[in-house]
XYZ file of C-alpha atoms in Angstrom:
666
model
C -123.429 100.637 -10.762
C -120.426 100.612 -13.187
C -118.795 103.896 -13.322
C -117.357 105.061 -16.638
C -114.138 106.909 -17.595
C -114.668 110.600 -18.360
C -111.577 110.804 -20.587
C -112.965 111.494 -24.307
C -112.147 109.023 -27.183
C -109.366 106.383 -26.923
C -107.371 107.268 -23.662
C -103.672 107.445 -24.226
C -100.668 107.488 -21.866
C -98.667 105.434 -19.380
C -97.379 105.281 -15.803
C -95.900 108.698 -14.762
C -93.226 108.627 -12.009
C -92.231 112.236 -11.565
C -90.777 111.476 -8.194
C -87.774 109.685 -9.829
C -86.740 112.883 -11.616
C -85.835 116.417 -10.578
C -88.697 118.783 -10.745
C -87.076 121.038 -13.546
C -87.800 117.899 -15.787
C -91.349 118.013 -15.231
C -92.142 121.038 -17.474
C -90.559 118.955 -20.452
C -92.725 116.143 -19.448
C -95.845 118.168 -19.882
C -94.615 119.609 -23.327
C -93.695 116.196 -24.649
C -96.922 114.630 -23.319
C -98.893 117.107 -25.377
C -96.733 116.484 -28.392
C -97.325 112.807 -28.094
C -101.048 113.030 -27.587
C -101.121 111.871 -24.045
C -104.486 112.282 -22.305
C -104.149 110.200 -19.173
C -101.277 108.986 -16.990
C -101.233 106.857 -13.874
C -99.542 108.495 -10.983
C -98.456 107.449 -7.423
C -98.225 103.854 -8.048
C -94.981 103.234 -6.091
C -94.903 106.529 -4.029
C -95.769 105.238 -0.505
C -92.459 105.804 1.115
C -92.591 109.562 0.004
C -96.272 110.081 0.768
C -95.995 108.699 4.159
C -92.459 109.192 5.534
C -93.361 107.668 8.927
C -96.496 106.121 10.408
C -99.415 108.357 10.145
C -97.299 111.351 9.061
C -98.112 112.334 5.356
C -96.432 114.535 2.964
C -98.555 115.189 -0.227
C -96.831 118.117 -1.355
C -95.067 116.631 -4.308
C -98.180 114.869 -5.509
C -100.167 118.113 -5.080
C -97.843 119.771 -7.452
C -98.005 116.932 -9.843
C -101.698 116.604 -10.112
C -102.040 120.445 -10.418
C -99.521 120.354 -13.161
C -101.326 117.627 -15.138
C -104.633 119.520 -14.709
C -103.211 122.803 -16.061
C -101.857 120.891 -19.160
C -105.245 119.084 -19.842
C -103.907 115.738 -18.705
C -106.141 113.398 -16.618
C -104.844 111.470 -13.732
C -105.523 107.731 -12.894
C -104.543 108.114 -9.340
C -103.121 105.073 -7.368
C -103.217 103.862 -4.133
C -99.277 103.031 -3.607
C -100.203 99.798 -1.535
C -98.107 97.563 -3.666
C -94.912 98.692 -2.288
C -94.812 99.456 1.480
C -91.940 101.451 2.659
C -89.068 100.224 4.661
C -90.286 101.826 8.003
C -93.500 99.630 7.863
C -91.498 96.349 7.677
C -89.057 97.625 10.302
C -92.153 98.196 12.753
C -94.046 95.124 11.648
C -91.610 92.293 10.485
C -94.483 89.863 11.019
C -96.060 91.262 7.852
C -93.192 89.909 5.568
C -94.184 86.988 3.350
C -92.988 83.455 3.886
C -92.283 81.321 0.918
C -93.265 77.528 0.514
C -89.985 76.408 2.099
C -90.564 78.539 5.243
C -88.063 81.241 4.441
C -89.225 84.783 5.409
C -88.509 87.065 2.513
C -87.076 90.456 3.093
C -88.259 93.826 1.852
C -86.321 95.911 -0.439
C -88.516 95.356 -3.643
C -92.135 95.607 -4.372
C -94.982 93.413 -3.098
C -93.076 91.919 -0.103
C -95.977 91.714 2.100
C -98.217 88.942 3.389
C -101.812 89.359 2.029
C -103.377 88.058 5.249
C -101.264 90.555 7.452
C -103.603 92.593 9.619
C -100.888 95.197 10.012
C -100.649 95.393 6.232
C -104.264 95.781 5.694
C -104.667 98.359 8.297
C -101.713 100.447 6.937
C -102.916 100.195 3.248
C -106.516 101.261 4.247
C -105.051 104.262 6.229
C -103.082 105.137 3.082
C -106.024 104.862 0.872
C -108.216 106.979 3.213
C -105.717 109.684 3.405
C -105.228 109.676 -0.274
C -109.133 109.730 -1.023
C -109.701 112.369 1.520
C -107.183 114.826 0.004
C -107.869 114.075 -3.691
C -111.379 112.948 -4.137
C -112.347 116.428 -5.605
C -109.344 117.140 -7.484
C -110.143 118.216 -11.083
C -107.452 116.038 -12.638
C -108.786 112.824 -11.069
C -110.787 110.628 -13.556
C -110.074 107.216 -12.064
C -108.741 105.359 -8.921
C -105.909 102.867 -9.714
C -106.110 100.302 -6.792
C -102.741 98.795 -5.869
C -100.789 97.300 -8.723
C -100.708 93.879 -10.265
C -102.266 92.135 -7.366
C -100.507 88.622 -6.857
C -97.555 89.388 -9.260
C -94.979 88.524 -6.679
C -96.835 87.570 -3.530
C -99.734 85.556 -4.626
C -99.042 82.919 -1.871
C -97.685 83.366 1.645
C -97.367 80.257 3.758
C -96.873 82.087 7.193
C -98.957 81.292 10.269
C -101.201 84.172 9.814
C -102.002 83.086 6.299
C -102.660 79.529 7.628
C -105.236 81.134 10.146
C -106.800 83.059 7.194
C -106.926 79.952 5.087
C -108.746 78.167 7.827
C -111.254 80.937 8.216
C -111.920 80.667 4.386
C -112.325 76.977 4.613
C -114.805 77.298 7.464
C -116.862 79.630 5.368
C -116.586 77.504 2.170
C -117.695 74.422 4.034
C -120.311 75.980 6.407
C -118.229 75.225 9.370
C -118.573 71.677 8.597
C -115.365 69.664 8.984
C -116.743 66.505 7.811
C -117.757 68.151 4.635
C -114.272 69.542 4.192
C -112.897 65.785 4.795
C -115.223 64.462 2.103
C -114.340 67.165 -0.293
C -110.689 66.711 0.125
C -110.865 62.903 0.259
C -108.921 62.734 3.474
C -109.544 59.086 4.152
C -106.724 58.731 1.675
C -103.295 58.338 3.376
C -104.775 58.878 6.847
C -105.204 62.687 6.332
C -108.590 62.965 8.086
C -108.848 66.175 10.040
C -110.497 66.275 13.478
C -110.001 69.927 14.272
C -109.670 73.013 11.913
C -106.509 74.091 13.615
C -104.758 70.916 12.338
C -105.208 72.347 8.687
C -102.212 74.043 7.331
C -101.281 75.568 3.902
C -99.880 72.934 1.488
C -96.350 73.277 2.740
C -93.699 70.947 1.514
C -94.236 67.365 2.552
C -92.703 63.863 2.111
C -94.755 62.912 -0.745
C -97.409 64.266 -3.153
C -99.850 66.618 -1.405
C -103.541 66.238 -1.498
C -104.764 67.739 -4.768
C -108.011 69.236 -3.448
C -106.120 70.865 -0.574
C -103.978 72.501 -3.195
C -106.883 73.564 -5.274
C -108.633 75.041 -2.437
C -105.428 76.922 -1.525
C -105.247 78.434 -4.902
C -108.786 79.477 -4.591
C -108.239 80.954 -1.195
C -105.077 82.959 -2.231
C -107.223 84.608 -5.112
C -109.898 85.495 -2.822
C -107.662 86.819 -0.031
C -106.157 89.344 -2.590
C -109.593 90.146 -3.943
C -110.544 91.040 -0.441
C -107.692 93.468 -0.215
C -108.943 95.308 -3.399
C -112.466 95.319 -2.272
C -111.493 96.836 1.143
C -109.502 99.699 -0.512
C -112.250 100.099 -3.222
C -114.890 100.775 -0.505
C -112.758 103.446 1.039
C -112.360 105.238 -2.326
C -116.130 104.829 -3.187
C -117.122 106.428 0.172
C -114.954 109.446 -0.596
C -115.670 109.830 -4.328
C -118.890 108.001 -5.294
C -118.767 108.930 -8.966
C -115.113 108.166 -9.642
C -114.522 104.806 -11.281
C -111.925 102.294 -9.970
C -109.746 99.678 -11.517
C -106.708 97.564 -10.874
C -104.524 96.057 -13.513
C -104.968 92.470 -14.244
C -102.200 90.375 -15.943
C -103.794 88.312 -18.491
C -100.906 87.014 -20.239
C -99.057 83.680 -20.838
C -97.086 83.605 -17.642
C -99.424 84.374 -14.956
C -102.342 82.341 -13.537
C -102.491 83.244 -9.819
C -105.964 84.833 -9.748
C -109.287 83.789 -10.922
C -110.361 86.930 -12.968
C -113.939 85.592 -13.512
C -114.451 86.385 -9.816
C -112.649 89.682 -9.957
C -113.954 91.359 -13.118
C -117.513 92.089 -11.720
C -115.862 93.949 -8.729
C -114.203 96.557 -11.132
C -115.691 99.485 -12.574
C -113.403 99.269 -15.497
C -111.552 96.219 -16.375
C -107.817 96.982 -17.248
C -104.874 94.601 -18.241
C -101.197 94.638 -18.357
C -99.638 92.769 -21.297
C -96.196 92.107 -22.309
C -94.753 90.117 -25.275
C -92.588 86.963 -24.700
C -89.266 87.562 -26.496
C -88.904 83.940 -27.473
C -92.321 83.785 -29.016
C -91.790 83.981 -32.839
C -95.669 84.997 -33.309
C -96.278 87.025 -30.147
C -98.998 88.876 -32.017
C -101.246 85.617 -31.418
C -100.842 86.155 -27.665
C -101.693 89.858 -27.983
C -104.944 88.610 -29.599
C -105.715 85.906 -27.097
C -105.157 88.112 -24.133
C -107.278 90.909 -25.736
C -110.116 88.530 -26.517
C -110.028 87.254 -22.927
C -109.915 90.638 -21.276
C -112.872 91.916 -23.417
C -114.672 88.743 -22.357
C -113.905 89.376 -18.636
C -115.092 93.029 -19.079
C -118.077 92.094 -21.083
C -117.149 94.907 -23.375
C -114.640 97.629 -23.705
C -111.517 97.714 -21.461
C -108.267 99.418 -20.794
C -104.695 98.385 -21.682
C -103.036 99.756 -18.476
C -99.560 98.601 -19.350
C -97.629 97.454 -22.357
C -93.913 98.103 -23.601
C -93.025 100.415 -26.179
C -89.889 98.114 -26.962
C -87.972 95.696 -24.746
C -88.845 94.557 -21.228
C -86.279 93.944 -18.565
C -87.251 90.707 -16.780
C -86.833 87.776 -19.523
C -83.541 85.859 -20.256
C -83.146 87.845 -23.275
C -85.096 91.113 -23.911
C -85.504 92.032 -27.558
C -86.441 95.224 -29.046
C -89.624 95.402 -31.158
C -89.458 95.103 -34.802
C -90.381 98.150 -36.955
C -93.925 98.885 -36.788
C -94.647 96.281 -33.979
C -95.383 98.949 -31.402
C -98.216 100.340 -33.445
C -99.430 96.872 -34.480
C -99.601 95.711 -30.968
C -101.478 98.679 -29.628
C -103.973 98.711 -32.489
C -104.659 95.047 -32.068
C -105.491 95.677 -28.585
C -107.901 98.559 -29.717
C -109.281 96.199 -32.331
C -110.193 93.686 -29.495
C -112.015 96.222 -27.227
C -109.319 98.319 -25.663
C -110.658 101.857 -25.215
C -107.293 102.994 -23.748
C -103.688 102.303 -24.457
C -100.988 103.028 -21.760
C -97.458 102.005 -21.240
C -95.027 101.236 -18.477
C -93.773 103.831 -18.326
C -93.677 107.598 -19.497
C -89.846 108.288 -19.065
C -87.392 105.394 -18.967
C -85.775 105.193 -15.594
C -82.060 105.765 -15.160
C -81.989 103.868 -11.789
C -83.551 101.122 -10.209
C -84.641 97.481 -11.079
C -86.524 98.546 -14.178
C -83.850 100.881 -15.685
C -83.591 98.652 -18.749
C -87.338 98.446 -19.517
C -88.338 100.496 -22.420
C -90.597 103.575 -22.200
C -92.576 106.133 -24.198
C -89.599 108.511 -23.846
C -86.694 106.266 -24.031
C -83.153 106.961 -22.678
C -82.190 108.212 -26.092
C -84.786 111.048 -25.902
C -86.768 112.262 -28.770
C -84.233 111.480 -31.420
C -85.294 107.798 -31.546
C -87.569 105.387 -33.413
C -89.518 104.656 -30.233
C -90.555 108.534 -29.743
C -91.520 108.793 -33.445
C -93.664 105.768 -33.029
C -95.180 106.999 -29.790
C -96.188 110.396 -31.480
C -97.565 108.532 -34.431
C -99.698 106.246 -32.250
C -101.016 109.239 -30.487
C -102.231 110.556 -33.700
C -103.755 107.219 -34.511
C -105.677 106.941 -31.481
C -107.070 110.578 -32.032
C -108.308 109.497 -35.370
C -110.085 106.574 -33.850
C -111.869 108.368 -31.303
C -115.377 107.434 -32.684
C -114.464 103.563 -32.167
C -114.780 104.099 -28.516
C -117.469 101.999 -26.855
C -118.031 99.715 -29.918
C -118.206 96.150 -29.216
C -117.224 92.673 -30.643
C -119.024 90.167 -32.874
C -118.198 86.717 -31.960
C -120.095 83.489 -32.843
C -117.463 81.303 -31.272
C -116.659 80.924 -27.719
C -113.687 79.217 -26.003
C -114.258 77.806 -22.449
C -111.692 79.345 -20.033
C -111.537 78.377 -16.467
C -108.893 79.164 -13.806
C -109.925 76.195 -11.558
C -109.576 73.750 -14.451
C -106.138 75.367 -15.283
C -105.021 75.011 -11.597
C -106.281 71.674 -11.243
C -104.878 70.139 -14.552
C -101.363 71.410 -13.638
C -101.054 69.910 -10.119
C -98.701 67.041 -9.609
C -99.336 63.351 -10.256
C -101.346 63.805 -13.453
C -101.274 61.152 -16.254
C -98.838 63.538 -17.987
C -96.872 66.476 -16.707
C -96.579 67.820 -20.360
C -100.034 69.345 -20.408
C -100.244 73.023 -20.035
C -103.747 74.766 -20.085
C -102.557 78.006 -21.771
C -100.588 76.222 -24.311
C -103.641 73.879 -25.229
C -105.991 76.855 -25.406
C -103.574 78.681 -27.698
C -103.031 75.819 -29.916
C -106.661 75.616 -30.761
C -107.174 79.452 -30.707
C -104.369 80.012 -33.261
C -106.186 78.391 -36.404
C -109.189 80.613 -35.708
C -106.843 83.610 -35.352
C -105.236 82.889 -38.602
C -108.701 82.468 -40.342
C -109.925 85.650 -39.111
C -112.679 84.240 -36.914
C -113.888 86.302 -33.969
C -113.627 84.589 -30.551
C -115.057 85.231 -27.097
C -113.932 83.466 -24.055
C -116.718 82.138 -21.486
C -117.004 80.359 -18.120
C -118.371 76.792 -18.363
C -121.583 78.109 -16.928
C -121.931 81.160 -19.068
C -124.960 82.119 -21.231
C -124.083 80.511 -24.533
C -127.126 81.553 -26.494
C -125.134 84.040 -28.734
C -122.877 81.396 -30.053
C -122.899 78.917 -32.927
C -119.826 76.976 -31.659
C -118.192 76.430 -28.388
C -114.801 74.942 -27.915
C -113.457 73.304 -24.741
C -109.694 72.592 -25.525
C -108.886 71.778 -22.057
C -111.509 71.496 -19.199
C -110.028 68.864 -16.888
C -112.238 69.996 -14.096
C -115.790 70.985 -14.417
C -118.743 71.128 -12.080
C -122.232 69.699 -12.673
C -123.668 72.979 -13.553
C -121.098 73.733 -16.156
C -121.178 70.443 -17.614
C -124.955 70.565 -17.790
C -124.798 74.020 -19.411
C -122.404 72.853 -22.157
C -124.413 69.664 -22.861
C -127.555 71.878 -22.922
C -126.002 74.059 -25.443
C -125.768 71.059 -27.842
C -129.125 69.725 -27.141
C -130.465 73.063 -28.207
C -128.659 72.999 -31.677
C -125.209 74.321 -30.802
C -121.915 72.728 -31.914
C -119.429 71.707 -29.155
C -115.941 70.500 -29.589
C -114.033 69.066 -26.589
C -110.270 68.379 -26.053
C -108.806 65.303 -24.550
C -108.648 65.068 -20.640
C -111.679 67.104 -20.101
C -114.504 66.503 -17.797
C -112.483 64.149 -15.829
C -112.998 65.562 -12.349
C -115.526 67.421 -10.391
C -114.933 70.697 -8.707
C -113.333 68.803 -5.700
C -110.925 67.147 -8.055
C -112.847 63.931 -7.633
C -112.509 61.560 -10.623
C -115.947 61.125 -12.210
C -116.340 57.300 -12.314
C -117.659 55.269 -15.179
C -115.104 55.905 -17.749
C -113.619 59.085 -19.477
C -114.240 61.819 -20.458
C -116.295 61.902 -17.305
C -118.966 64.655 -17.292
C -118.964 64.586 -21.281
C -119.487 60.981 -22.073
C -123.169 61.239 -22.991
C -122.931 64.342 -25.154
C -119.854 63.114 -26.929
C -121.188 59.597 -27.381
C -117.918 57.950 -26.354
C -116.311 55.959 -23.492
C -112.753 55.748 -22.616
C -111.499 52.901 -20.210
C -107.694 53.708 -20.332
C -105.319 56.684 -21.012
C -102.187 56.441 -23.091
C -100.406 59.757 -22.817
C -97.559 60.160 -25.204
C -93.870 60.620 -24.407
C -92.120 63.939 -25.225
C -91.459 63.918 -28.870
C -93.601 60.745 -29.460
C -96.535 60.919 -31.806
C -99.170 58.549 -33.374
C -100.406 58.537 -36.876
C -104.150 59.444 -37.676
C -106.007 57.694 -40.412
C -107.093 60.943 -41.908
C -103.473 62.094 -42.268
C -101.115 63.913 -40.042
C -100.248 62.947 -36.418
C -101.289 63.330 -32.919
C -99.042 64.291 -30.027
C -99.107 64.672 -26.221
C -102.054 62.334 -25.788
C -103.911 59.111 -26.817
C -106.497 57.076 -25.303
C -108.631 54.014 -25.838
C -111.966 55.291 -26.885
C -115.057 53.193 -27.672
C -117.946 54.827 -29.480
C -121.346 54.951 -27.648
C -123.324 56.483 -30.523
C -120.466 58.661 -31.929
C -119.168 58.206 -35.469
C -115.413 57.831 -35.979
C -113.802 60.797 -37.922
C -110.253 59.540 -37.532
C -108.389 56.688 -35.921
C -104.955 55.947 -34.639
C -102.671 54.133 -36.963
C -99.983 51.952 -35.492
C -99.047 51.143 -31.990
C -101.100 49.683 -29.139
C -104.270 51.761 -30.093
C -104.274 51.176 -33.867
C -107.700 51.286 -35.244
C -109.014 52.978 -32.060
C -111.117 56.329 -32.625
C -108.884 59.373 -32.293
C -111.420 61.947 -33.385
C -115.292 61.640 -33.118
C -118.553 63.293 -34.076
C -121.963 62.740 -32.278
C -125.227 63.986 -33.083
C -126.902 64.929 -29.825
C -130.385 66.414 -29.414
C -130.528 69.253 -32.092
C -126.851 69.706 -32.059
C -123.348 68.089 -32.548
C -120.394 67.290 -30.209
C -116.814 66.402 -31.344
C -114.356 64.907 -29.347
C -110.484 65.168 -29.996
C -108.639 62.462 -28.126
C -105.397 63.606 -29.231
C -103.616 66.840 -30.157
C -103.443 66.854 -33.835
C -100.499 68.371 -35.600
C -101.079 72.132 -36.506
C -102.064 71.529 -40.035
C -104.373 68.645 -39.363
C -105.940 70.583 -36.206
C -106.451 73.515 -38.636
C -108.362 71.199 -41.133
C -110.499 69.870 -38.276
C -111.480 73.204 -36.821
C -112.213 74.408 -40.387
C -114.609 71.610 -40.904
C -116.190 71.940 -37.454
C -116.774 75.820 -37.793
C -118.040 75.290 -41.418
C -120.569 72.868 -40.272
C -121.546 75.262 -37.443
C -122.027 78.040 -40.036
C -119.404 80.233 -38.646
C -117.540 82.507 -41.145
C -114.552 84.725 -40.847
C -114.813 88.373 -40.176
C -113.359 89.158 -43.719
C -111.397 87.181 -46.315
C -107.931 88.296 -46.143
C -104.385 87.146 -47.462
C -102.466 84.981 -45.019
C -100.837 87.033 -42.378
C -103.227 89.787 -42.204
C -105.292 89.995 -39.049
C -109.032 90.942 -39.408
C -110.982 91.988 -36.382
C -114.399 93.732 -36.191
C -115.785 96.204 -33.626
C -119.499 97.105 -33.966
C -120.790 100.466 -33.222
C -124.396 101.758 -33.165
C -124.198 103.108 -36.744
C -121.054 101.577 -38.296
C -118.644 98.530 -38.210
C -114.976 99.169 -37.671
C -112.731 96.694 -39.572
C -109.188 96.544 -38.296
C -106.889 95.090 -40.881
C -103.216 94.434 -39.284
C -100.620 93.232 -41.827
C -98.017 91.034 -40.153
C -96.231 90.319 -43.544
C -93.599 92.052 -45.437
C -95.736 92.604 -48.497
C -98.892 94.857 -49.173
C -102.212 93.279 -48.815
C -105.450 94.233 -50.527
C -108.839 93.555 -48.739
C -112.461 94.108 -50.102
C -114.568 96.513 -48.059
C -117.862 98.205 -48.436
C -118.417 100.686 -51.272
C -118.945 103.515 -48.921
C -115.995 102.793 -46.539
C -113.487 105.388 -45.155
C -110.071 104.525 -43.949
C -109.956 106.206 -40.496
C -106.226 106.461 -40.002
C -105.680 108.474 -43.132
C -109.142 109.897 -43.329
C -109.488 108.883 -46.912
C -112.355 107.209 -48.682
C -111.833 103.494 -49.617
C -114.663 102.603 -51.892
C -114.743 98.906 -52.306
C -111.271 97.960 -51.261
C -108.311 99.152 -49.037
C -104.541 98.448 -49.468
C -102.629 97.681 -46.333
C -98.836 98.290 -46.639
C -96.394 95.571 -45.266
C -96.284 95.860 -41.454
C -98.889 98.509 -41.373
C -102.580 98.808 -40.135
C -105.723 100.041 -41.622
C -109.043 100.743 -39.852
C -112.049 100.941 -41.901
C -115.285 102.476 -41.129
C -118.145 100.670 -42.867
C -121.537 102.573 -42.128
C -124.544 100.391 -41.479
């Protein structure tokens, strides 16, 4: 049973860390939270050392006062188990719980997430803390959600200590049904004399003299994700026993720079999926990453979700941490709402004056209320109140992009045909033209139900199992349109090459066969007969039923197909055996989606993002203007612009850098 958040409307708030401030500041916090429209805050995330000053001795007096104060002022609490940051006394007593890096160095405590995920001492202490917290606050009137841990795997996704090695072996014995021969076959250990005769011979993929076994590394990534998931599930059970009706979440990190966890496996375990997302300062169009992340999180959640952390301005952990441009705070937040977020929260409420994150922006900045950030925070609070009716509405995509963490991990292992391939970059490259065109997108697993979609894109699916390959092939046979990117279908779930020619699992549905790969050097490109150029990759493709849409021009593959189209069953499958330049790729994807019958959400001027959420009685059209000029968009004759409350019969004007949200009754 999925438990729902009881906070009405679109929840609004951030991480609240009152323990960092004198108690006389708290009254001001409450007053300003109410001024900003804050309805929910996360508390206790990094408070373990204060809540348990010594083993088994608890002091909840500060947290008691904080929760009572929040309740008095009508602010709900998302109460965290503070297990992401064990206190110094714990490591002094249990140095064996410290993580060991790949090079065998034991890391010290003194920051957050410096524990081994497989440590029995850590698990025991974390569950003891969760049990004490749940026993005290399960019935507190401020409590509306449990916040389990914080950003699992952010700094300690992998530990290479002996305890982790033993846990890895236990995981492998379960995965391979205690059959060591099955593991040897899956790992291909006949190669380089790696055959294992005893489970105790197996170690984590520590540094070795040459290239390590790819399946060994892949199973290690799977284990590390599952090991952290087991910690979440253990804490969740403790909380559920104490408060059966209170939902629980943990904050994912679906963003460009994190790939440690297989969130398809995690998402079903959460009552409410939540996510942390931060912009990359060096990205000139970071709004595209906001959109991609939001679409992926909504897909993981299967509906609405919560943005648990974002930044009001600069972060503190990139080489250069730029402030947000005017209006960017609001555009970012409403873009997340457009893509399914039913709550917007920030790290953190009050900017810290000490500690590692003292230069990270906050809702209440160092400059106080006489600041642009504060004025934007207050304005956003009013916006979210005006959008209360949007809560619970869903997306409307007819296009799905295949996303798989196993494929990502496998393709980025060493000794590939090209070290230039990056899963996230390839997916974003295909996603971007759809975003610009205002085409709604979901993300799916390879084995997902695809019946709701007209078009499925697989920009990068190097690894795919037989079930996933058959599912995508069946989608085409039943009348769907599939487009596949190069180096997809190459290996099975064990990283074994699918023999007989590339692209392996997709040869039949694509109607092509490749016998040799010709990856391109950095900066190298190849001409295409349809115009434009291909980058990153080329290969010697031979049609086996497919028609050639574009060929390579010049070089060793001159005249060889680079883009093909194949009628298969009742549908059509396309293959892109290179990465076309952005303009050429946009033209191809426009043609592909046009043939599939996929239309944009709404026709808008370039630079105006259009996203639709569908409620039971109305559609909610979000129009986000990323340009420096006003835009005019046609809407329904009985439309209302919700942020202003004004009727918008037939058209709405969106000022430069601003956002409009239009209700169109059905």
